PDB file of C-alpha atoms in Angstrom:
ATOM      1  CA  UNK A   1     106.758  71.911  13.806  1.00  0.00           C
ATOM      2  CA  UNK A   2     109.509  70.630  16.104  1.00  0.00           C
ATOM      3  CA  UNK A   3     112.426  72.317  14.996  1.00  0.00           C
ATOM      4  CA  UNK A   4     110.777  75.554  13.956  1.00  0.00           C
ATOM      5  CA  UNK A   5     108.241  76.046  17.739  1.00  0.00           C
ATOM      6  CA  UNK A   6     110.126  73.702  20.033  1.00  0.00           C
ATOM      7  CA  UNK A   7     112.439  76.530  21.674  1.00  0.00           C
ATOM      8  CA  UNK A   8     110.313  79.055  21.187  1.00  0.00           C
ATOM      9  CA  UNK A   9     107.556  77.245  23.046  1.00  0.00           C
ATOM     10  CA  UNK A  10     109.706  76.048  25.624  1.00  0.00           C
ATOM     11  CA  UNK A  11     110.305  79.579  25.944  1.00  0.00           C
ATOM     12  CA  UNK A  12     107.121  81.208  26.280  1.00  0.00           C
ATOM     13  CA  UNK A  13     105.519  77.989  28.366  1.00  0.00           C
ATOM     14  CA  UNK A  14     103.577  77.126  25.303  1.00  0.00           C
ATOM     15  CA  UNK A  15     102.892  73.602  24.913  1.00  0.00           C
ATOM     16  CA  UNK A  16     101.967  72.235  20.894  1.00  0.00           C
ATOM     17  CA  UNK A  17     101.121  68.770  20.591  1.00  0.00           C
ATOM     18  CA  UNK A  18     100.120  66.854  17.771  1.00  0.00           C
ATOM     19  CA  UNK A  19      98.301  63.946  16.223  1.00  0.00           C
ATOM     20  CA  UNK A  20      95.506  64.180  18.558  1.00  0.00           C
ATOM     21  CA  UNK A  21      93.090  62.986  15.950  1.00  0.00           C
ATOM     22  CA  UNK A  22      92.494  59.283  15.630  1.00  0.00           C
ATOM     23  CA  UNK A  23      95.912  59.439  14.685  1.00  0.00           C
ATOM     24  CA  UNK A  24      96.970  58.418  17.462  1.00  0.00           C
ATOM     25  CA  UNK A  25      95.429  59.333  20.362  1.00  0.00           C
ATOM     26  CA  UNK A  26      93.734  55.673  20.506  1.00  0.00           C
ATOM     27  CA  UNK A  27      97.131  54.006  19.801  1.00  0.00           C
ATOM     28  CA  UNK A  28      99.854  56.576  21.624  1.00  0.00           C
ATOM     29  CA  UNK A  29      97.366  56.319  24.972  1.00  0.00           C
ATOM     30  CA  UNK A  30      96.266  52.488  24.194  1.00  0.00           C
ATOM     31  CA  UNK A  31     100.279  51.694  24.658  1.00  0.00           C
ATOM     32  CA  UNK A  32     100.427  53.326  27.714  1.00  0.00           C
ATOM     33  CA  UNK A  33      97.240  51.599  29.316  1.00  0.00           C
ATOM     34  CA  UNK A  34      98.321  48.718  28.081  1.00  0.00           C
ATOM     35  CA  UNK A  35     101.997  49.757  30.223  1.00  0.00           C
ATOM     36  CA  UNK A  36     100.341  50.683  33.085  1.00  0.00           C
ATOM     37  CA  UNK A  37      98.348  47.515  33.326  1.00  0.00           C
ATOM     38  CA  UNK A  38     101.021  45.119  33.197  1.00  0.00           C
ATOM     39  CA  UNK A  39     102.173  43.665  36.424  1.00  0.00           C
ATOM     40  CA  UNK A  40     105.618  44.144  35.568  1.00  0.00           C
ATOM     41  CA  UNK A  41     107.246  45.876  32.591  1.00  0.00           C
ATOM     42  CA  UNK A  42     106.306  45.767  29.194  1.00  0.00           C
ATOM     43  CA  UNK A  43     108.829  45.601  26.239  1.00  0.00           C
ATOM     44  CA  UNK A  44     106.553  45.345  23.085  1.00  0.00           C
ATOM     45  CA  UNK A  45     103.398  45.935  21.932  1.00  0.00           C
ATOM     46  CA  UNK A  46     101.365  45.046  18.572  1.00  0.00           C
ATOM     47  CA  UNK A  47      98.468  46.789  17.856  1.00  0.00           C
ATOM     48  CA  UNK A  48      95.710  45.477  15.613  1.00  0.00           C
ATOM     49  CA  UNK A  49      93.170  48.104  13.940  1.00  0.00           C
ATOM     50  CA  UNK A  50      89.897  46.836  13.130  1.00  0.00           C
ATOM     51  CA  UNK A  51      86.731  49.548  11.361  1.00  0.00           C
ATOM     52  CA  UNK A  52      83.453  47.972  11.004  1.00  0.00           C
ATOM     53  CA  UNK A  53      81.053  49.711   8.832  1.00  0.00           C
ATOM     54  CA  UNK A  54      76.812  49.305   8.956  1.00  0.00           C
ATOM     55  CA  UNK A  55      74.609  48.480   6.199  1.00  0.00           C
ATOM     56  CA  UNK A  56      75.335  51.406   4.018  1.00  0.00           C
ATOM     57  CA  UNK A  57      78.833  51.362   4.615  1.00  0.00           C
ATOM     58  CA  UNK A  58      81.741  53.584   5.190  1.00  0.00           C
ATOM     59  CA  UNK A  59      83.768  56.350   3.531  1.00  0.00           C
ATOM     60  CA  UNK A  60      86.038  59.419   4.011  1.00  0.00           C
ATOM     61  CA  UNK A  61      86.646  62.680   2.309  1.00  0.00           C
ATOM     62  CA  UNK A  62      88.798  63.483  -0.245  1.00  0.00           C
ATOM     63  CA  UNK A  63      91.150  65.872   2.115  1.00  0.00           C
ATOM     64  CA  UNK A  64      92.218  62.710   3.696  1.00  0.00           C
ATOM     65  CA  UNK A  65      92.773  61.043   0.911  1.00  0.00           C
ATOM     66  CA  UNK A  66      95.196  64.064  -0.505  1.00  0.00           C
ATOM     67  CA  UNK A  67      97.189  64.665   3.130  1.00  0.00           C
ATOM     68  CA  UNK A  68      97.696  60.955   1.987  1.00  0.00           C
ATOM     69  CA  UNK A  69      98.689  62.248  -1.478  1.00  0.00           C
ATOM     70  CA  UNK A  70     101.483  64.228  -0.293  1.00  0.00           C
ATOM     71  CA  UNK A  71     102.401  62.300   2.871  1.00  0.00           C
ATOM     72  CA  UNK A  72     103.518  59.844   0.926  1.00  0.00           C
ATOM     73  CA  UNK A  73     105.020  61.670  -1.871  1.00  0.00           C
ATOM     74  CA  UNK A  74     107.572  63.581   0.837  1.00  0.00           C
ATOM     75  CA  UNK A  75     108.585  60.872   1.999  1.00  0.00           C
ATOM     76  CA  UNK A  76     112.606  61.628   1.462  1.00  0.00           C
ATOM     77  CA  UNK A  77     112.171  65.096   3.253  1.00  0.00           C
ATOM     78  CA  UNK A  78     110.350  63.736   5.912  1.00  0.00           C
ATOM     79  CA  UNK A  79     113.552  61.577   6.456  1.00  0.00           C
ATOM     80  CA  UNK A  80     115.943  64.269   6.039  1.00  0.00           C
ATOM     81  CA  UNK A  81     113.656  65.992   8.553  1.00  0.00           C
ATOM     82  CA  UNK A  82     113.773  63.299  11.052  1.00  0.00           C
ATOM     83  CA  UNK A  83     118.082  62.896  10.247  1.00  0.00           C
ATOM     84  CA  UNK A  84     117.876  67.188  10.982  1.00  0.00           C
ATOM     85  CA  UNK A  85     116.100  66.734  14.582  1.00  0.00           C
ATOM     86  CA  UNK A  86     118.149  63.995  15.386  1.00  0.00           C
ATOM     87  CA  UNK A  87     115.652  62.498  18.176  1.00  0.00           C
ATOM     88  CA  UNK A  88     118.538  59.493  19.840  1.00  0.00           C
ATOM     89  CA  UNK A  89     117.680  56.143  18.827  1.00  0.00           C
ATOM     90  CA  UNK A  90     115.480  54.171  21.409  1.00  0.00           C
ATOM     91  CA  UNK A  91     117.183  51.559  22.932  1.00  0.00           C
ATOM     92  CA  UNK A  92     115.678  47.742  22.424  1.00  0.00           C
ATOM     93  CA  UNK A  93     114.881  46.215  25.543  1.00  0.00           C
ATOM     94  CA  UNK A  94     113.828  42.554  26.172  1.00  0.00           C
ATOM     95  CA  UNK A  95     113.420  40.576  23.419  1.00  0.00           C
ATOM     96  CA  UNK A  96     113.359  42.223  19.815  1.00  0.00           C
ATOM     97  CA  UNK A  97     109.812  42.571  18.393  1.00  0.00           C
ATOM     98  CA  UNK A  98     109.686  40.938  15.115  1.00  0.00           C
ATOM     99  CA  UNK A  99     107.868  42.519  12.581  1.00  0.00           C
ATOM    100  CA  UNK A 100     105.366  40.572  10.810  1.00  0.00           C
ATOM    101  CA  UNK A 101     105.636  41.544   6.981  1.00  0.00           C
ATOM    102  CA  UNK A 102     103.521  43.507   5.308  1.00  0.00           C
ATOM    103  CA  UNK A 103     100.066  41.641   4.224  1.00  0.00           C
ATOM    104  CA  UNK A 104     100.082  38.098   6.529  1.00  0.00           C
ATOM    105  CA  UNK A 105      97.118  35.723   7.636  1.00  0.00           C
ATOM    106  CA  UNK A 106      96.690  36.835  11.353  1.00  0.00           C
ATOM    107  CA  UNK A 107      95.863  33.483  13.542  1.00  0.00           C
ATOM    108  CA  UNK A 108      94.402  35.754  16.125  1.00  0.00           C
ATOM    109  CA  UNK A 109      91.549  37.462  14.010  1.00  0.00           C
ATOM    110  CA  UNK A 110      91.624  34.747  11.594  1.00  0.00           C
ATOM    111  CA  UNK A 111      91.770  37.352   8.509  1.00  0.00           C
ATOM    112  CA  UNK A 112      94.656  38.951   6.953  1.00  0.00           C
ATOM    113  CA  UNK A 113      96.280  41.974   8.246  1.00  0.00           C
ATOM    114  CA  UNK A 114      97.907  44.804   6.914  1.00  0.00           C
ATOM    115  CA  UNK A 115     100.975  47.341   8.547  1.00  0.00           C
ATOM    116  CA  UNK A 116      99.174  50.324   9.349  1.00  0.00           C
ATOM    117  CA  UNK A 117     100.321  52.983   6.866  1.00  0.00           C
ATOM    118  CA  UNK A 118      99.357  55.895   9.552  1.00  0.00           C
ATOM    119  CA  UNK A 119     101.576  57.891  11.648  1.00  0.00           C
ATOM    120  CA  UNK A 120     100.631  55.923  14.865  1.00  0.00           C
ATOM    121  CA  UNK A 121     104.114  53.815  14.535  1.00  0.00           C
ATOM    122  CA  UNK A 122     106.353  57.395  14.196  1.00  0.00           C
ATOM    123  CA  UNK A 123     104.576  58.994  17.285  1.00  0.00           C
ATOM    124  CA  UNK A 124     104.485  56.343  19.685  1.00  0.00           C
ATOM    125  CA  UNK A 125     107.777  56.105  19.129  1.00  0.00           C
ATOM    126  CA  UNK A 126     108.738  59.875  19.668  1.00  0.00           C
ATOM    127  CA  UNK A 127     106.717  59.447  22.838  1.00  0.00           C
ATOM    128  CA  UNK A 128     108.642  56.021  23.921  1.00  0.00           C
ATOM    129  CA  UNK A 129     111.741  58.299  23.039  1.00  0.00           C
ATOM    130  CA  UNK A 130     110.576  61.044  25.268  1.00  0.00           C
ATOM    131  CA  UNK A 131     109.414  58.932  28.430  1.00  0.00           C
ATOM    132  CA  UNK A 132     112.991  57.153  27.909  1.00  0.00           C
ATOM    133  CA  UNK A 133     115.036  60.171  27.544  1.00  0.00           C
ATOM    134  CA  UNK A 134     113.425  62.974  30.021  1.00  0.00           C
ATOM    135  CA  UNK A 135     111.358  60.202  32.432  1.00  0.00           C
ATOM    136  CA  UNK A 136     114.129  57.281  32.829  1.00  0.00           C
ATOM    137  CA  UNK A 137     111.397  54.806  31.543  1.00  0.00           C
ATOM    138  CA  UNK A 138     111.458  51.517  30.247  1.00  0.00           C
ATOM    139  CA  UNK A 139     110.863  51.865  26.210  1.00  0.00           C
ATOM    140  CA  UNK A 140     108.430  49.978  24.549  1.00  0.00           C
ATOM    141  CA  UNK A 141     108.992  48.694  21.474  1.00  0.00           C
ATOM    142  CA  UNK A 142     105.982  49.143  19.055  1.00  0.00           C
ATOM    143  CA  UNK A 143     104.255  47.818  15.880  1.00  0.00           C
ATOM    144  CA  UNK A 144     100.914  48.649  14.252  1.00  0.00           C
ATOM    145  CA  UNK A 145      98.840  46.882  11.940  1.00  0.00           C
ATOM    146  CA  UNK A 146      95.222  46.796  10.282  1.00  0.00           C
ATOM    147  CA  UNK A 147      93.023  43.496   9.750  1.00  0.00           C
ATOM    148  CA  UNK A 148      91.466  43.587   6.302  1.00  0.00           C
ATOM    149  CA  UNK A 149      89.651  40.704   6.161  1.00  0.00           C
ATOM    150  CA  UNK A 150      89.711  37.803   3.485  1.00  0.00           C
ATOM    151  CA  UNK A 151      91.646  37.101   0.348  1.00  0.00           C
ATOM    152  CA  UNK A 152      89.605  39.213  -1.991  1.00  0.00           C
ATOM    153  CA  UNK A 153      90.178  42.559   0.316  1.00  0.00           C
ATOM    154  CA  UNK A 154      94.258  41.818   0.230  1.00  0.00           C
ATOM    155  CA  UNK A 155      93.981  41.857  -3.846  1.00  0.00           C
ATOM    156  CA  UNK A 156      92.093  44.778  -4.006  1.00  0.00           C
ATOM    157  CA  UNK A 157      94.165  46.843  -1.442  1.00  0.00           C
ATOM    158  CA  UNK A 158      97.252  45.591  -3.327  1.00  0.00           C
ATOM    159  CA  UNK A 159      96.115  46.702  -6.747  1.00  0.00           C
ATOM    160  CA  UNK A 160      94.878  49.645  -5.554  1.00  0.00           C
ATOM    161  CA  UNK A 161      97.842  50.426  -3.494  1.00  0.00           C
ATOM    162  CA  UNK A 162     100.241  49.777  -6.648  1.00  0.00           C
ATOM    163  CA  UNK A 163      98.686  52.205  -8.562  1.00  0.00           C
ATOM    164  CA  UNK A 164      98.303  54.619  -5.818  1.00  0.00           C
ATOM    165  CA  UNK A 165     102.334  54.467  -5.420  1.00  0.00           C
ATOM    166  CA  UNK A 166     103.260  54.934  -8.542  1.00  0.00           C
ATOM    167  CA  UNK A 167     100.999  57.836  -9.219  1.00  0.00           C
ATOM    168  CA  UNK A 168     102.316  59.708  -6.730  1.00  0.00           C
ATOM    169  CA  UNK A 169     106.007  59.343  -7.947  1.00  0.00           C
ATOM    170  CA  UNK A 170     105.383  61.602 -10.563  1.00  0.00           C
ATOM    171  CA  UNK A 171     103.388  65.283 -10.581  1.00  0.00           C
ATOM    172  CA  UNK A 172     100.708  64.123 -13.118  1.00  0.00           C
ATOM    173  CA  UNK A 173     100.039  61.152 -11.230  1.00  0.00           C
ATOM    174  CA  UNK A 174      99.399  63.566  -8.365  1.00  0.00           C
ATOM    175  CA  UNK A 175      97.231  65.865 -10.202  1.00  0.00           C
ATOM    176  CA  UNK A 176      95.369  62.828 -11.589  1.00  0.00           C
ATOM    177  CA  UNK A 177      94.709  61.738  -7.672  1.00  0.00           C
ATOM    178  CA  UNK A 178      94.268  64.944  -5.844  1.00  0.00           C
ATOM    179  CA  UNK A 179      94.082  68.336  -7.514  1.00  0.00           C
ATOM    180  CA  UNK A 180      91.584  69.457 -10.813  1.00  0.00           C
ATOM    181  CA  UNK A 181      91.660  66.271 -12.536  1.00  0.00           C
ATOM    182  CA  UNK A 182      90.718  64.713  -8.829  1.00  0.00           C
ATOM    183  CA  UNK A 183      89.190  61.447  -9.267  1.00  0.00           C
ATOM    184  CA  UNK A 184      89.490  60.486  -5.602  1.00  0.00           C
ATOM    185  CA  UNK A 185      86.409  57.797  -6.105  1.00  0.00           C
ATOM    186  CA  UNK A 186      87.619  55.793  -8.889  1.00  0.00           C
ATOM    187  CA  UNK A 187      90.930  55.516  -7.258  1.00  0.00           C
ATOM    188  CA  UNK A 188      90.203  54.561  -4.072  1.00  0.00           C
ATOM    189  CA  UNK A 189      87.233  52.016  -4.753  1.00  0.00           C
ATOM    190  CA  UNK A 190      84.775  53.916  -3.531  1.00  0.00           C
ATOM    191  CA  UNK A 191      85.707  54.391  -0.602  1.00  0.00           C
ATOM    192  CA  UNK A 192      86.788  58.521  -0.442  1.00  0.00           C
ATOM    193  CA  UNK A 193      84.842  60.720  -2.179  1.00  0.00           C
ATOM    194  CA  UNK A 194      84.792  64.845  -2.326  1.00  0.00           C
ATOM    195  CA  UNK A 195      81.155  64.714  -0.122  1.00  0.00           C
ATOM    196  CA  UNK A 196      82.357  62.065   2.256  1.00  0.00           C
ATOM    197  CA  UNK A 197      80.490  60.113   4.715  1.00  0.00           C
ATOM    198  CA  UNK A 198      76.768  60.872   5.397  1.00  0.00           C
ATOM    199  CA  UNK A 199      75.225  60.591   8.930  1.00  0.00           C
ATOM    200  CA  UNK A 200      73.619  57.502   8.641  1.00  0.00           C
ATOM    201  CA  UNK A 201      76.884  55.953   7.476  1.00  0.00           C
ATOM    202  CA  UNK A 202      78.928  57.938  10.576  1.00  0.00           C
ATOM    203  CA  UNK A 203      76.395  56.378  12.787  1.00  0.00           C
ATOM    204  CA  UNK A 204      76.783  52.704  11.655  1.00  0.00           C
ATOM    205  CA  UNK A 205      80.535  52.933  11.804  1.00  0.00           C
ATOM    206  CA  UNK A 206      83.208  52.006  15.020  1.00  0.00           C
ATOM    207  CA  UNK A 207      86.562  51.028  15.215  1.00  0.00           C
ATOM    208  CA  UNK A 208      88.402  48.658  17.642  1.00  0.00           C
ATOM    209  CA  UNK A 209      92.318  48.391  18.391  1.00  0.00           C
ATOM    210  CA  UNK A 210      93.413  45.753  20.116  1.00  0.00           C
ATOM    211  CA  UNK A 211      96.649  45.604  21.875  1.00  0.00           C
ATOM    212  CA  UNK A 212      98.759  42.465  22.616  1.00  0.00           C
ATOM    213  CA  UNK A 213     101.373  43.203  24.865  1.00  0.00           C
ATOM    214  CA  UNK A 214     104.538  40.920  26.482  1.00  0.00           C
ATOM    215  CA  UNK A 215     106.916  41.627  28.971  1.00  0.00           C
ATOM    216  CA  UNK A 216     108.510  40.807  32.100  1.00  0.00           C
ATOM    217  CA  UNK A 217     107.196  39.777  35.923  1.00  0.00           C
ATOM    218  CA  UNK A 218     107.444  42.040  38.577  1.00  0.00           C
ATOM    219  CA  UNK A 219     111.299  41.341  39.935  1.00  0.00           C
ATOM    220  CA  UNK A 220     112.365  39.924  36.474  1.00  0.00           C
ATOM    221  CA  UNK A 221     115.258  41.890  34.393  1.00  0.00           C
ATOM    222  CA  UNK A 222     114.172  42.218  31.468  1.00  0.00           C
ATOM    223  CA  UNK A 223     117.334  42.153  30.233  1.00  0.00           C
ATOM    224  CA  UNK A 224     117.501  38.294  30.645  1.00  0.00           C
ATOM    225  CA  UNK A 225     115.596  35.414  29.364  1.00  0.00           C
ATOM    226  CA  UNK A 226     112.460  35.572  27.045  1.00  0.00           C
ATOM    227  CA  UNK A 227     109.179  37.567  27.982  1.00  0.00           C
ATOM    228  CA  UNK A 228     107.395  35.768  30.840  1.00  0.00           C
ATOM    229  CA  UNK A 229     104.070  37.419  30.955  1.00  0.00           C
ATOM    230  CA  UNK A 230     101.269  39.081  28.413  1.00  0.00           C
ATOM    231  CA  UNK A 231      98.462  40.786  28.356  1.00  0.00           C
ATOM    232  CA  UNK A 232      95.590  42.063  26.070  1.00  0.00           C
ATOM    233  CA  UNK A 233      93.880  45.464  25.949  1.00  0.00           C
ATOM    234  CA  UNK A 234      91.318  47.474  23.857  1.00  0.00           C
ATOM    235  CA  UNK A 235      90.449  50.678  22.352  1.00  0.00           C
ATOM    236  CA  UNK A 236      87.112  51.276  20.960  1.00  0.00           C
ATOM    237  CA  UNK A 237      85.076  53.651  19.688  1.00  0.00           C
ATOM    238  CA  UNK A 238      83.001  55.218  17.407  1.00  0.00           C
ATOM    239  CA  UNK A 239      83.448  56.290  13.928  1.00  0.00           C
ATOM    240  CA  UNK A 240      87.161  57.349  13.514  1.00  0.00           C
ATOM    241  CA  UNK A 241      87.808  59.931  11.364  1.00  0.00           C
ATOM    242  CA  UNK A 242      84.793  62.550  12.240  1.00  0.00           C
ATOM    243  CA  UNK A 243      83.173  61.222  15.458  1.00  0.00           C
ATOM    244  CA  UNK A 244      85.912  59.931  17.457  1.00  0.00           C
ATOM    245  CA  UNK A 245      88.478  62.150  16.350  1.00  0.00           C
ATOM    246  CA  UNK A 246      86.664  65.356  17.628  1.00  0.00           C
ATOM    247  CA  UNK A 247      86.248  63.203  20.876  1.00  0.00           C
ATOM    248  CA  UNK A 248      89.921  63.278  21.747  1.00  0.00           C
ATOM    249  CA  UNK A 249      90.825  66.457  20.551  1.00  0.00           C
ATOM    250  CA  UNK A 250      88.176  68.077  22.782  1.00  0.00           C
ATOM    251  CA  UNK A 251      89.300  66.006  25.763  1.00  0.00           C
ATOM    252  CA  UNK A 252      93.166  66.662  25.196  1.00  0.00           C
ATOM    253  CA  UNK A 253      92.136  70.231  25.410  1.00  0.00           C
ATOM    254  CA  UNK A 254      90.080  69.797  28.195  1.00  0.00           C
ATOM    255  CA  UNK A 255      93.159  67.880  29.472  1.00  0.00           C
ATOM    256  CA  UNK A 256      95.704  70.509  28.973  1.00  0.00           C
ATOM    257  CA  UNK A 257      93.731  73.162  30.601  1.00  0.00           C
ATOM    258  CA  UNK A 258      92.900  70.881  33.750  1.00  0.00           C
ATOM    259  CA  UNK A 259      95.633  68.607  33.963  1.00  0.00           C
ATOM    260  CA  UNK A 260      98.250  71.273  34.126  1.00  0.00           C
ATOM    261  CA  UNK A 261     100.494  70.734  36.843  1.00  0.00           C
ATOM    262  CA  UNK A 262     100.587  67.013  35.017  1.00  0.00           C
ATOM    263  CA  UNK A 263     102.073  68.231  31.772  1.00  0.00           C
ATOM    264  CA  UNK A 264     106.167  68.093  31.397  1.00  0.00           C
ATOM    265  CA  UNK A 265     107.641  70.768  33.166  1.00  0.00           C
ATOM    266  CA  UNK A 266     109.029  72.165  30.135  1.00  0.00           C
ATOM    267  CA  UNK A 267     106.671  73.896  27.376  1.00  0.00           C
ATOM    268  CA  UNK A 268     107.647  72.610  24.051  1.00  0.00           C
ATOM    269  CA  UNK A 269     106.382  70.428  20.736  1.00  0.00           C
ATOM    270  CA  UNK A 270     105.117  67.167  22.227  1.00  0.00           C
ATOM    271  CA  UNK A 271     103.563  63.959  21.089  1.00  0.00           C
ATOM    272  CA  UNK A 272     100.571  62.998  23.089  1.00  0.00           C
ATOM    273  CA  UNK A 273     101.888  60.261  24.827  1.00  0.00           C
ATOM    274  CA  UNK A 274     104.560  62.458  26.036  1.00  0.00           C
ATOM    275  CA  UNK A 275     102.188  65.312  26.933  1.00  0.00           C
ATOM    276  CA  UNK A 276      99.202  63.206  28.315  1.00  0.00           C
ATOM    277  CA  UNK A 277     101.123  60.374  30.046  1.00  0.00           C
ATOM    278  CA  UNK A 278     100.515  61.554  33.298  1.00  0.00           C
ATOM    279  CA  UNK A 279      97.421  63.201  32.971  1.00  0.00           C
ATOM    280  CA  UNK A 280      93.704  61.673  33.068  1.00  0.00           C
ATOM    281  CA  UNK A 281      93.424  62.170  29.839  1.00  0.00           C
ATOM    282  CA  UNK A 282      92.122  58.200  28.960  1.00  0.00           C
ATOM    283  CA  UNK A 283      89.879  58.449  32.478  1.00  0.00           C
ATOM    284  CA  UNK A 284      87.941  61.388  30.276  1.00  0.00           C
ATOM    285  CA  UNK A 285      87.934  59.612  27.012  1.00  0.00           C
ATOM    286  CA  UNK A 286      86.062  56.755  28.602  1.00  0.00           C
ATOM    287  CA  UNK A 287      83.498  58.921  29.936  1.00  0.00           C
ATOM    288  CA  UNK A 288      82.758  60.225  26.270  1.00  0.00           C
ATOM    289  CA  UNK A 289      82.579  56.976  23.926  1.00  0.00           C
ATOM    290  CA  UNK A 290      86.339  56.152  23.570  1.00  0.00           C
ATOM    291  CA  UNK A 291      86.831  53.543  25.876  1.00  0.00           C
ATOM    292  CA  UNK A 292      89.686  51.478  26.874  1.00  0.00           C
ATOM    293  CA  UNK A 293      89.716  48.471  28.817  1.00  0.00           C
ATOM    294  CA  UNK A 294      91.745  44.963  30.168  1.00  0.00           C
ATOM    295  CA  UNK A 295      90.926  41.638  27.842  1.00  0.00           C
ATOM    296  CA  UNK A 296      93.059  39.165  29.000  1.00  0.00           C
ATOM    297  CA  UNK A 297      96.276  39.020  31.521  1.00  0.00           C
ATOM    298  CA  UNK A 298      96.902  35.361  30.936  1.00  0.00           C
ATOM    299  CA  UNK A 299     100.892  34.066  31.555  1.00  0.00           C
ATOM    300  CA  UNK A 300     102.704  32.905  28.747  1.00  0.00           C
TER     301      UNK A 300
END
């Protein structure tokens, strides 16, 4: 979408932004609370994605489980795509966020987690490129991750994620997952199937994503010395994927239409984060269900 409507929107004052969805409204905005929280200036960010699901459980439908299908199996083009924009790397500072693997036994939850396989990670970091490049300000490095729970949910999700990739190496293995020979259940556990969710299981599901952020005190450069301050923030909400999704696309709408003389000056193809991050976009999502808040500010 960028390198086909960016000039042409620019021109005409049009503004297309993407990934207002779950992906990754909670996480694009949730680093940007989490920013403009911090007494001081944060440097890196870890995000932690928890869904809880009532009595009957949860599940999704199978057009989410094919965008996953084919997300994955472009992979090389969306790299070449990415190499074609060019988008200038964003420049580490502070200290360097390590990245934590990807399954691990998370001390914080006390359950394993999981790097989030989403898109959250690629746009905050085209809006942390924007704010950098057109704003002058301080990038934040960012990593985001799911918590799974015990040992028997990380074997599962492994097997099933095995067979997932190698399936979609090949065009049968495609077919087999997403087109006329679709078996979306048996593949996926269960858990996406071509009727999806029913009300009563929408109703009994919510996510949470917790932030933990570090940086640097008021009058500190971060250029020197370790982090010297944290702090801990929230997004939560209800279900994702068909309740809280049409939540904050609604409200980025409303946003864009209200919050006009907020947006970059520039029409153009934007990220939320870099479309939103002056607006009161998060004040409206709080009002409707999607709300973000402060946990903890302790000093490290």
């Amino acid at each position: 979408m960028c390198p086909k409507y960016n000039e042409k929107a620019a021109e005409k004052g049009a503004y297309v932004i993407g990934s207002c969805g779950f992906d990754s409204i909670p996480a694009d905005m949730g680093v940007l609370y989490t920013r403009d929280k911090l007494k001081g200036t944060l440097t890196a960010v870890e995000s932690f994605l928890k869904v809880k699901s009532g009595p009957e459980g949860s599940c999704a439908h199978d057009g989410t489980w094919k965008s996953a299908v084919y997300g994955l199996a472009d992979q090389d083009n969306l790299r070449k795509l990415r190499k074609k924009i060019g988008y200038a790397p964003v420049p580490v500072v502070g200290a360097k966020l390590k990245s934590r693997g990807l399954v691990f036994y998370n001390q914080e939850f006390k359950e394993y987690s999981i790097r989030f396989m989403g898109s959250d990670g690629s746009v905050v970091k085209r809006s942390q490129c924007y704010l950098h490049t057109e704003l002058q300000e301080t990038p934040v490095q960012y990593s985001a991750y799911a918590n799974i729970g015990g040992l028997g949910s990380v074997i599962k999700l492994m097997f099933a994620g095995i067979l997932f990739l190698l399936l979609v190496k090949f065009s049968f293995g495609r077919k087999l997952l997403s087109k006329e020979l679709s078996y979306p259940e048996f593949f996926s556990a269960g858990f996406f199937t071509k009727k999806g969710p029913t009300q009563t299981q929408m109703d009994g599901t919510s996510f949470t994503m917790t932030f933990f952020g570090e940086g640097y005190s008021e009058g500190q450069d971060p250029q020197y010395g370790k982090p010297n301050v944290k702090i801990c923030t929230e997004v939560k909400g209800p279900e994702p994927g068909y309740v809280a999704t049409p939540i904050a696309m609604v409200q980025a709408a409303v946003s864009l239409l209200e919050d006009a003389a907020c947006l970059p000056k520039r029409g153009g193809v934007y990220s939320p984060g870099a479309a939103f991050s002056k607006t009161k976009l998060i004040d409206r999502l709080n009002k409707r269900g999607v709300e973000f808040s402060v946990i903890s500010k302790p000093e490290l």
